[in-house]
mmCIF file of C-alpha atoms in Angstrom:
data_model
loop_
_atom_site.group_PDB
_atom_site.id
_atom_site.type_symbol
_atom_site.label_atom_id
_atom_site.label_comp_id
_atom_site.label_asym_id
_atom_site.label_seq_id
_atom_site.Cartn_x
_atom_site.Cartn_y
_atom_site.Cartn_z
ATOM 1 C CA MET A 1 17.326 -27.716 25.689
ATOM 2 C CA PRO A 2 17.888 -24.587 23.509
ATOM 3 C CA SER A 3 18.997 -21.404 25.222
ATOM 4 C CA MET A 4 16.732 -18.379 25.415
ATOM 5 C CA GLY A 5 18.729 -16.619 22.697
ATOM 6 C CA SER A 6 18.843 -19.499 20.208
ATOM 7 C CA VAL A 7 16.795 -19.701 17.023
ATOM 8 C CA SER A 8 14.906 -22.911 16.333
ATOM 9 C CA ALA A 9 15.641 -24.818 13.148
ATOM 10 C CA PRO A 10 13.311 -24.107 10.201
ATOM 11 C CA ASP A 11 10.405 -26.514 9.856
ATOM 12 C CA PRO A 12 10.294 -27.887 6.279
ATOM 13 C CA GLN A 13 6.566 -28.453 6.746
ATOM 14 C CA TRP A 14 5.991 -24.760 7.590
ATOM 15 C CA PRO A 15 7.497 -22.641 4.782
ATOM 16 C CA SER A 16 7.654 -18.958 5.631
ATOM 17 C CA ALA A 17 6.264 -16.222 3.412
ATOM 18 C CA ALA A 18 9.827 -14.996 2.874
ATOM 19 C CA SER A 19 10.254 -18.050 0.625
ATOM 20 C CA LEU A 20 7.859 -16.455 -1.873
ATOM 21 C CA VAL A 21 10.450 -13.806 -2.713
ATOM 22 C CA THR A 22 12.576 -14.561 -5.763
ATOM 23 C CA ASP A 23 14.779 -12.696 -8.206
ATOM 24 C CA GLN A 24 12.825 -13.559 -11.339
ATOM 25 C CA PRO A 25 9.297 -14.551 -12.440
ATOM 26 C CA LEU A 26 8.374 -18.224 -12.260
ATOM 27 C CA ASP A 27 6.363 -20.075 -14.877
ATOM 28 C CA ALA A 28 2.712 -20.809 -14.067
ATOM 29 C CA ARG A 29 2.667 -18.354 -11.160
ATOM 30 C CA ARG A 30 1.311 -14.828 -11.147
ATOM 31 C CA CYS A 31 4.064 -12.248 -10.880
ATOM 32 C CA VAL A 32 4.085 -9.561 -8.197
ATOM 33 C CA ASN A 33 6.862 -6.973 -8.176
ATOM 34 C CA LEU A 34 8.052 -5.789 -4.760
ATOM 35 C CA ILE A 35 9.636 -2.333 -4.857
ATOM 36 C CA GLY A 36 10.993 -0.155 -2.058
ATOM 37 C CA VAL A 37 10.376 3.590 -2.484
ATOM 38 C CA SER A 38 11.671 5.080 0.760
ATOM 39 C CA THR A 39 10.598 8.699 0.422
ATOM 40 C CA TYR A 40 11.173 10.923 3.441
ATOM 41 C CA LEU A 41 12.789 14.257 2.516
ATOM 42 C CA THR A 42 9.513 16.201 2.193
ATOM 43 C CA SER A 43 7.741 14.592 5.146
ATOM 44 C CA LEU A 44 5.768 16.988 7.339
ATOM 45 C CA THR A 45 6.801 14.874 10.341
ATOM 46 C CA PRO A 46 10.528 14.158 10.755
ATOM 47 C CA ARG A 47 11.248 10.471 10.229
ATOM 48 C CA SER A 48 13.814 8.088 11.677
ATOM 49 C CA TRP A 49 16.615 6.596 9.599
ATOM 50 C CA HIS A 50 15.153 3.076 9.661
ATOM 51 C CA SER A 51 14.161 1.460 6.346
ATOM 52 C CA THR A 52 10.528 0.368 6.286
ATOM 53 C CA PRO A 53 10.931 -1.775 3.125
ATOM 54 C CA ALA A 54 13.756 -3.718 4.774
ATOM 55 C CA ALA A 55 11.720 -4.208 7.953
ATOM 56 C CA VAL A 56 8.685 -5.458 6.012
ATOM 57 C CA ARG A 57 10.784 -7.894 4.004
ATOM 58 C CA GLU A 58 12.181 -9.273 7.257
ATOM 59 C CA ALA A 59 8.712 -9.460 8.830
ATOM 60 C CA LEU A 60 7.458 -11.688 6.009
ATOM 61 C CA GLY A 61 9.518 -14.424 7.622
ATOM 62 C CA ARG A 62 7.154 -14.324 10.605
ATOM 63 C CA PHE A 63 4.259 -15.653 8.536
ATOM 64 C CA SER A 64 3.530 -18.729 6.452
ATOM 65 C CA THR A 65 2.416 -19.080 2.829
ATOM 66 C CA TRP A 66 -0.885 -20.779 3.694
ATOM 67 C CA SER A 67 -4.211 -18.938 3.541
ATOM 68 C CA TYR A 68 -6.576 -20.968 5.699
ATOM 69 C CA ARG A 69 -9.542 -18.882 4.592
ATOM 70 C CA ASP A 70 -8.967 -19.766 0.931
ATOM 71 C CA SER A 71 -7.338 -23.186 1.366
ATOM 72 C CA LEU A 72 -4.653 -21.628 -0.810
ATOM 73 C CA ASP A 73 -0.880 -21.960 -0.623
ATOM 74 C CA LEU A 74 0.539 -18.759 -2.050
ATOM 75 C CA ALA A 75 3.653 -20.681 -3.059
ATOM 76 C CA ASP A 76 1.569 -22.488 -5.668
ATOM 77 C CA VAL A 77 0.172 -19.403 -7.354
ATOM 78 C CA VAL A 78 2.343 -16.319 -6.755
ATOM 79 C CA ALA A 79 6.002 -15.386 -7.207
ATOM 80 C CA VAL A 80 7.199 -12.163 -5.572
ATOM 81 C CA VAL A 81 10.014 -10.645 -7.594
ATOM 82 C CA ASP A 82 12.045 -8.310 -5.396
ATOM 83 C CA ARG A 83 13.141 -5.339 -7.513
ATOM 84 C CA GLY A 84 15.042 -3.788 -4.639
ATOM 85 C CA ASP A 85 14.882 -0.214 -3.369
ATOM 86 C CA VAL A 86 14.941 2.851 -5.589
ATOM 87 C CA PHE A 87 17.944 5.016 -4.799
ATOM 88 C CA GLU A 88 16.977 8.388 -3.316
ATOM 89 C CA PRO A 89 13.459 8.607 -4.796
ATOM 90 C CA ASP A 90 13.079 12.096 -3.258
ATOM 91 C CA GLY A 91 16.249 13.362 -4.894
ATOM 92 C CA GLU A 92 16.765 14.971 -8.286
ATOM 93 C CA GLY A 93 15.618 12.528 -10.960
ATOM 94 C CA GLY A 94 13.939 10.343 -8.333
ATOM 95 C CA THR A 95 10.693 9.927 -10.253
ATOM 96 C CA ASP A 96 12.675 8.808 -13.299
ATOM 97 C CA ARG A 97 14.460 6.233 -11.171
ATOM 98 C CA VAL A 98 11.125 4.961 -9.849
ATOM 99 C CA ALA A 99 9.817 4.790 -13.430
ATOM 100 C CA ALA A 100 12.841 2.782 -14.535
ATOM 101 C CA VAL A 101 12.016 0.141 -11.926
ATOM 102 C CA VAL A 102 8.224 -0.050 -12.280
ATOM 103 C CA ARG A 103 8.402 -0.134 -16.065
ATOM 104 C CA GLN A 104 11.216 -2.633 -16.413
ATOM 105 C CA SER A 105 8.884 -5.630 -16.561
ATOM 106 C CA THR A 106 5.242 -6.549 -16.630
ATOM 107 C CA ALA A 107 3.572 -7.892 -13.517
ATOM 108 C CA ASP A 108 0.092 -8.749 -12.322
ATOM 109 C CA LEU A 109 0.645 -6.313 -9.461
ATOM 110 C CA HIS A 110 3.292 -3.869 -8.262
ATOM 111 C CA VAL A 111 3.593 -3.678 -4.471
ATOM 112 C CA ILE A 112 5.262 -0.428 -3.420
ATOM 113 C CA LEU A 113 6.741 -0.192 0.080
ATOM 114 C CA GLY A 114 7.172 3.401 1.314
ATOM 115 C CA GLY A 115 8.472 5.682 2.647
ATOM 116 C CA ASP A 116 6.020 8.428 3.351
ATOM 117 C CA ASN A 117 3.035 9.237 1.160
ATOM 118 C CA ALA A 118 5.212 11.039 -1.387
ATOM 119 C CA ALA A 119 5.852 7.515 -2.702
ATOM 120 C CA THR A 120 2.313 7.564 -4.137
ATOM 121 C CA TRP A 121 3.124 10.568 -6.311
ATOM 122 C CA HIS A 122 6.358 9.030 -7.600
ATOM 123 C CA ALA A 123 4.937 5.563 -8.290
ATOM 124 C CA LEU A 124 1.633 6.531 -9.923
ATOM 125 C CA SER A 125 3.136 9.314 -12.024
ATOM 126 C CA ALA A 126 5.799 6.815 -13.139
ATOM 127 C CA LEU A 127 3.224 4.170 -14.050
ATOM 128 C CA GLY A 128 0.803 6.597 -15.682
ATOM 129 C CA GLY A 129 3.345 8.671 -17.579
ATOM 130 C CA ASP A 130 1.628 10.613 -20.344
ATOM 131 C CA ASP A 131 -1.536 8.503 -19.850
ATOM 132 C CA LEU A 132 -2.162 9.490 -16.218
ATOM 133 C CA SER A 133 -5.687 10.619 -17.111
ATOM 134 C CA GLU A 134 -6.503 7.017 -18.008
ATOM 135 C CA TRP A 135 -5.839 5.785 -14.463
ATOM 136 C CA GLY A 136 -8.061 5.593 -11.393
ATOM 137 C CA LEU A 137 -6.898 6.093 -7.819
ATOM 138 C CA ILE A 138 -8.267 4.656 -4.579
ATOM 139 C CA THR A 139 -6.802 5.842 -1.300
ATOM 140 C CA LEU A 140 -7.330 4.453 2.169
ATOM 141 C CA ASP A 141 -6.181 7.393 4.216
ATOM 142 C CA ALA A 142 -7.150 9.578 7.162
ATOM 143 C CA HIS A 143 -6.169 12.645 5.111
ATOM 144 C CA LEU A 144 -7.128 14.116 1.747
ATOM 145 C CA ASP A 145 -3.495 14.823 0.762
ATOM 146 C CA LEU A 146 -4.485 17.893 -1.242
ATOM 147 C CA ARG A 147 -2.066 20.405 0.288
ATOM 148 C CA ASP A 148 -0.189 22.917 -1.825
ATOM 149 C CA GLY A 149 3.531 22.492 -2.351
ATOM 150 C CA VAL A 150 5.493 19.252 -2.431
ATOM 151 C CA SER A 151 5.280 17.027 0.637
ATOM 152 C CA ASN A 152 3.762 13.808 1.893
ATOM 153 C CA GLY A 153 0.576 15.859 2.350
ATOM 154 C CA SER A 154 0.272 16.767 -1.325
ATOM 155 C CA PRO A 155 0.456 13.652 -3.560
ATOM 156 C CA VAL A 156 -3.210 13.634 -4.611
ATOM 157 C CA ARG A 157 -3.094 17.329 -5.508
ATOM 158 C CA GLN A 158 0.135 16.813 -7.446
ATOM 159 C CA LEU A 159 -1.437 13.933 -9.370
ATOM 160 C CA LEU A 160 -4.515 16.025 -10.193
ATOM 161 C CA ASP A 161 -2.254 18.809 -11.443
ATOM 162 C CA ALA A 162 -0.409 16.279 -13.605
ATOM 163 C CA GLY A 163 -3.621 15.119 -15.304
ATOM 164 C CA LEU A 164 -5.303 12.539 -13.068
ATOM 165 C CA ASP A 165 -9.095 12.752 -13.471
ATOM 166 C CA GLY A 166 -10.622 13.732 -10.118
ATOM 167 C CA SER A 167 -13.870 11.946 -10.984
ATOM 168 C CA ARG A 168 -11.886 8.679 -10.938
ATOM 169 C CA VAL A 169 -10.387 9.290 -7.495
ATOM 170 C CA VAL A 170 -11.989 7.678 -4.432
ATOM 171 C CA GLN A 171 -10.828 8.372 -0.882
ATOM 172 C CA ILE A 172 -11.912 5.911 1.795
ATOM 173 C CA ALA A 173 -12.092 6.404 5.589
ATOM 174 C CA ILE A 174 -11.114 10.070 5.652
ATOM 175 C CA ALA A 175 -10.999 10.984 9.351
ATOM 176 C CA ASP A 176 -12.879 13.574 11.361
ATOM 177 C CA PHE A 177 -10.744 16.347 12.863
ATOM 178 C CA ALA A 178 -7.808 15.467 10.594
ATOM 179 C CA ASN A 179 -8.636 17.711 7.612
ATOM 180 C CA SER A 180 -10.061 21.176 6.962
ATOM 181 C CA PRO A 181 -13.033 22.745 5.155
ATOM 182 C CA PHE A 182 -10.649 24.292 2.619
ATOM 183 C CA TYR A 183 -9.330 20.918 1.493
ATOM 184 C CA ALA A 184 -12.779 19.307 1.677
ATOM 185 C CA ALA A 185 -13.976 21.981 -0.755
ATOM 186 C CA ARG A 186 -10.945 21.347 -2.972
ATOM 187 C CA ALA A 187 -11.813 17.638 -3.089
ATOM 188 C CA ALA A 188 -15.425 18.402 -4.002
ATOM 189 C CA ALA A 189 -14.378 20.864 -6.712
ATOM 190 C CA ALA A 190 -12.108 18.227 -8.240
ATOM 191 C CA GLY A 191 -14.963 15.701 -8.359
ATOM 192 C CA ILE A 192 -13.327 13.335 -5.884
ATOM 193 C CA THR A 193 -15.566 10.750 -4.220
ATOM 194 C CA VAL A 194 -14.973 10.857 -0.460
ATOM 195 C CA TRP A 195 -16.321 8.250 1.958
ATOM 196 C CA PRO A 196 -15.502 9.396 5.510
ATOM 197 C CA ARG A 197 -14.772 6.977 8.313
ATOM 198 C CA GLY A 198 -18.352 7.207 9.600
ATOM 199 C CA VAL A 199 -19.782 6.103 6.257
ATOM 200 C CA VAL A 200 -17.415 3.136 6.177
ATOM 201 C CA SER A 201 -18.563 2.196 9.678
ATOM 202 C CA GLU A 202 -22.220 2.360 8.648
ATOM 203 C CA ARG A 203 -21.941 0.570 5.311
ATOM 204 C CA GLY A 204 -19.099 -1.852 5.966
ATOM 205 C CA ILE A 205 -15.695 -1.887 4.315
ATOM 206 C CA ALA A 206 -16.534 -4.514 1.669
ATOM 207 C CA ALA A 207 -19.482 -2.526 0.276
ATOM 208 C CA VAL A 208 -17.460 0.691 0.177
ATOM 209 C CA VAL A 209 -14.535 -0.991 -1.578
ATOM 210 C CA ASP A 210 -16.874 -2.527 -4.141
ATOM 211 C CA ASP A 211 -18.296 0.906 -4.976
ATOM 212 C CA ALA A 212 -14.810 2.427 -5.070
ATOM 213 C CA LEU A 213 -13.677 -0.106 -7.646
ATOM 214 C CA GLY A 214 -16.677 0.784 -9.790
ATOM 215 C CA VAL A 215 -15.874 4.503 -9.704
ATOM 216 C CA ALA A 216 -12.090 4.383 -10.052
ATOM 217 C CA GLY A 217 -12.091 1.541 -12.569
ATOM 218 C CA ALA A 218 -14.959 2.732 -14.791
ATOM 219 C CA GLY A 219 -14.314 1.876 -18.421
ATOM 220 C CA ASN A 220 -11.939 -0.886 -17.353
ATOM 221 C CA ARG A 221 -9.210 1.620 -16.552
ATOM 222 C CA PRO A 222 -6.171 0.574 -14.494
ATOM 223 C CA ILE A 223 -6.310 1.423 -10.784
ATOM 224 C CA TYR A 224 -3.615 2.455 -8.346
ATOM 225 C CA VAL A 225 -4.314 1.870 -4.628
ATOM 226 C CA ASP A 226 -2.658 3.913 -1.890
ATOM 227 C CA VAL A 227 -2.834 2.467 1.620
ATOM 228 C CA ASP A 228 -1.634 5.114 4.054
ATOM 229 C CA LEU A 229 -1.368 3.290 7.365
ATOM 230 C CA ASP A 230 -2.611 6.341 9.259
ATOM 231 C CA VAL A 231 -6.060 5.246 8.123
ATOM 232 C CA ALA A 232 -5.863 2.555 10.818
ATOM 233 C CA ASP A 233 -6.691 2.932 14.496
ATOM 234 C CA ARG A 234 -3.679 4.335 16.304
ATOM 235 C CA ALA A 235 -3.691 1.354 18.684
ATOM 236 C CA VAL A 236 -2.729 -1.006 15.859
ATOM 237 C CA VAL A 237 -0.236 1.293 14.093
ATOM 238 C CA PRO A 238 1.936 3.005 16.722
ATOM 239 C CA GLY A 239 4.611 3.322 14.025
ATOM 240 C CA CYS A 240 2.411 5.702 12.055
ATOM 241 C CA PRO A 241 2.844 9.215 13.486
ATOM 242 C CA ALA A 242 -0.361 10.739 12.063
ATOM 243 C CA ALA A 243 -2.777 7.919 12.940
ATOM 244 C CA VAL A 244 -5.700 8.853 15.198
ATOM 245 C CA PRO A 245 -7.857 6.811 17.583
ATOM 246 C CA GLY A 246 -10.929 5.372 15.918
ATOM 247 C CA GLY A 247 -9.442 4.539 12.524
ATOM 248 C CA LEU A 248 -9.992 1.329 10.593
ATOM 249 C CA SER A 249 -9.338 -1.948 12.365
ATOM 250 C CA ALA A 250 -6.538 -4.239 11.240
ATOM 251 C CA ASP A 251 -9.205 -6.696 10.089
ATOM 252 C CA ASP A 252 -10.964 -4.044 7.972
ATOM 253 C CA LEU A 253 -7.663 -3.142 6.342
ATOM 254 C CA ARG A 254 -6.842 -6.771 5.582
ATOM 255 C CA THR A 255 -10.293 -7.340 4.099
ATOM 256 C CA ALA A 256 -10.049 -4.205 1.949
ATOM 257 C CA VAL A 257 -6.585 -4.997 0.601
ATOM 258 C CA ARG A 258 -7.496 -8.568 -0.325
ATOM 259 C CA GLN A 259 -10.675 -7.392 -2.060
ATOM 260 C CA LEU A 260 -8.862 -4.664 -3.965
ATOM 261 C CA ALA A 261 -5.998 -6.890 -5.096
ATOM 262 C CA ASN A 262 -8.458 -9.516 -6.301
ATOM 263 C CA ASP A 263 -9.664 -7.088 -8.988
ATOM 264 C CA GLY A 264 -7.589 -7.354 -12.161
ATOM 265 C CA ARG A 265 -7.899 -3.607 -12.780
ATOM 266 C CA VAL A 266 -5.734 -2.950 -9.737
ATOM 267 C CA ARG A 267 -2.208 -2.753 -11.140
ATOM 268 C CA ALA A 268 -0.342 -1.344 -8.145
ATOM 269 C CA ILE A 269 -0.775 -0.909 -4.416
ATOM 270 C CA ASP A 270 1.426 0.976 -1.986
ATOM 271 C CA PHE A 271 1.819 0.861 1.788
ATOM 272 C CA THR A 272 3.087 4.133 3.211
ATOM 273 C CA GLU A 273 3.601 6.289 6.313
ATOM 274 C CA VAL A 274 5.236 3.725 8.567
ATOM 275 C CA ASP A 275 8.200 4.866 10.636
ATOM 276 C CA VAL A 276 9.960 1.776 11.939
ATOM 277 C CA GLY A 277 11.841 3.826 14.531
ATOM 278 C CA ARG A 278 8.518 4.756 16.168
ATOM 279 C CA ASP A 279 7.027 1.260 16.134
ATOM 280 C CA SER A 280 6.248 -0.663 19.324
ATOM 281 C CA ASP A 281 8.590 -3.295 20.694
ATOM 282 C CA ASP A 282 6.336 -6.035 19.300
ATOM 283 C CA GLN A 283 6.619 -4.509 15.779
ATOM 284 C CA ARG A 284 2.861 -4.482 15.391
ATOM 285 C CA THR A 285 2.880 -1.819 12.663
ATOM 286 C CA VAL A 286 5.495 -3.485 10.497
ATOM 287 C CA ARG A 287 3.912 -6.896 10.994
ATOM 288 C CA LEU A 288 0.534 -5.500 9.929
ATOM 289 C CA VAL A 289 2.107 -4.178 6.727
ATOM 290 C CA ALA A 290 3.639 -7.610 6.075
ATOM 291 C CA LEU A 291 0.208 -9.184 6.557
ATOM 292 C CA LEU A 292 -1.304 -6.638 4.168
ATOM 293 C CA VAL A 293 1.272 -7.622 1.566
ATOM 294 C CA LEU A 294 0.207 -11.252 2.029
ATOM 295 C CA GLU A 295 -3.465 -10.286 1.735
ATOM 296 C CA ALA A 296 -2.616 -8.561 -1.550
ATOM 297 C CA LEU A 297 -0.870 -11.698 -2.755
ATOM 298 C CA ALA A 298 -3.889 -13.783 -1.762
ATOM 299 C CA GLY A 299 -6.124 -11.454 -3.756
ATOM 300 C CA VAL A 300 -3.892 -11.747 -6.821
ATOM 301 C CA GLY A 301 -3.747 -15.527 -6.386
ATOM 302 C CA ARG A 302 -7.547 -15.707 -6.547
ATOM 303 C CA ARG A 303 -7.897 -13.642 -9.718
ATOM 304 C CA THR A 304 -9.766 -15.413 -12.494
#
């Protein structure tokens, strides 16, 4: 009988999701790039030293490749090419280093693992380059991220300043008592579409996401999706310092990510604002992010 500390032998009939990760694209499978962008230097809340990208990669081993809902084995349709972690993305030349990674090869989807929400600024500005005005942005976030200065509270404002069209920005599940009238007015002046948490509750996440895709992707423009985990209920994301009670459920988040990734206009999606050092002993925050990555892969695998 195995001891309490032993690890059971792998089951060849139960391949883990970690087996999807490879070092190069595979023929006949859609390609998804996995990129770590561990921003932290400008965070408004001090962060621990733990690497969220590394923790999420490890957590993938907790799950299988089989989507029961779709009767789909991700191993048949998707290859996850691990591009590694960008060195000091917050440092001097960090955005250029992010750009060098995200532009080095084509992919059906880039999955960016933060880091704090500054990763959104680095990744989208790198992807958009001089054509940032041609992109749309959808955020799932408790906050508007329109602060002045340079921090994890300012990426949307920085992107607007760099040329992103505010009329093609949609912010989903913005929380009560987590923003201010000043920044609400700034969002309205920029032409941003904001659907607060209460509207999402009334309409349902699928309907809101469908409308968001129509606004951000008008004219068949490419879309970047930012999933700030503080949009979720604090009970399910203890590793997210700014999350509040009453946020989106884990199920709503999984539904939204799968639906978004299923749309071919969505070229990149990030998962940010997870501090592994603050997570619960059962790793519920990190494991949710790993599941969201798998939901994104399932969405890509079902693209027509």
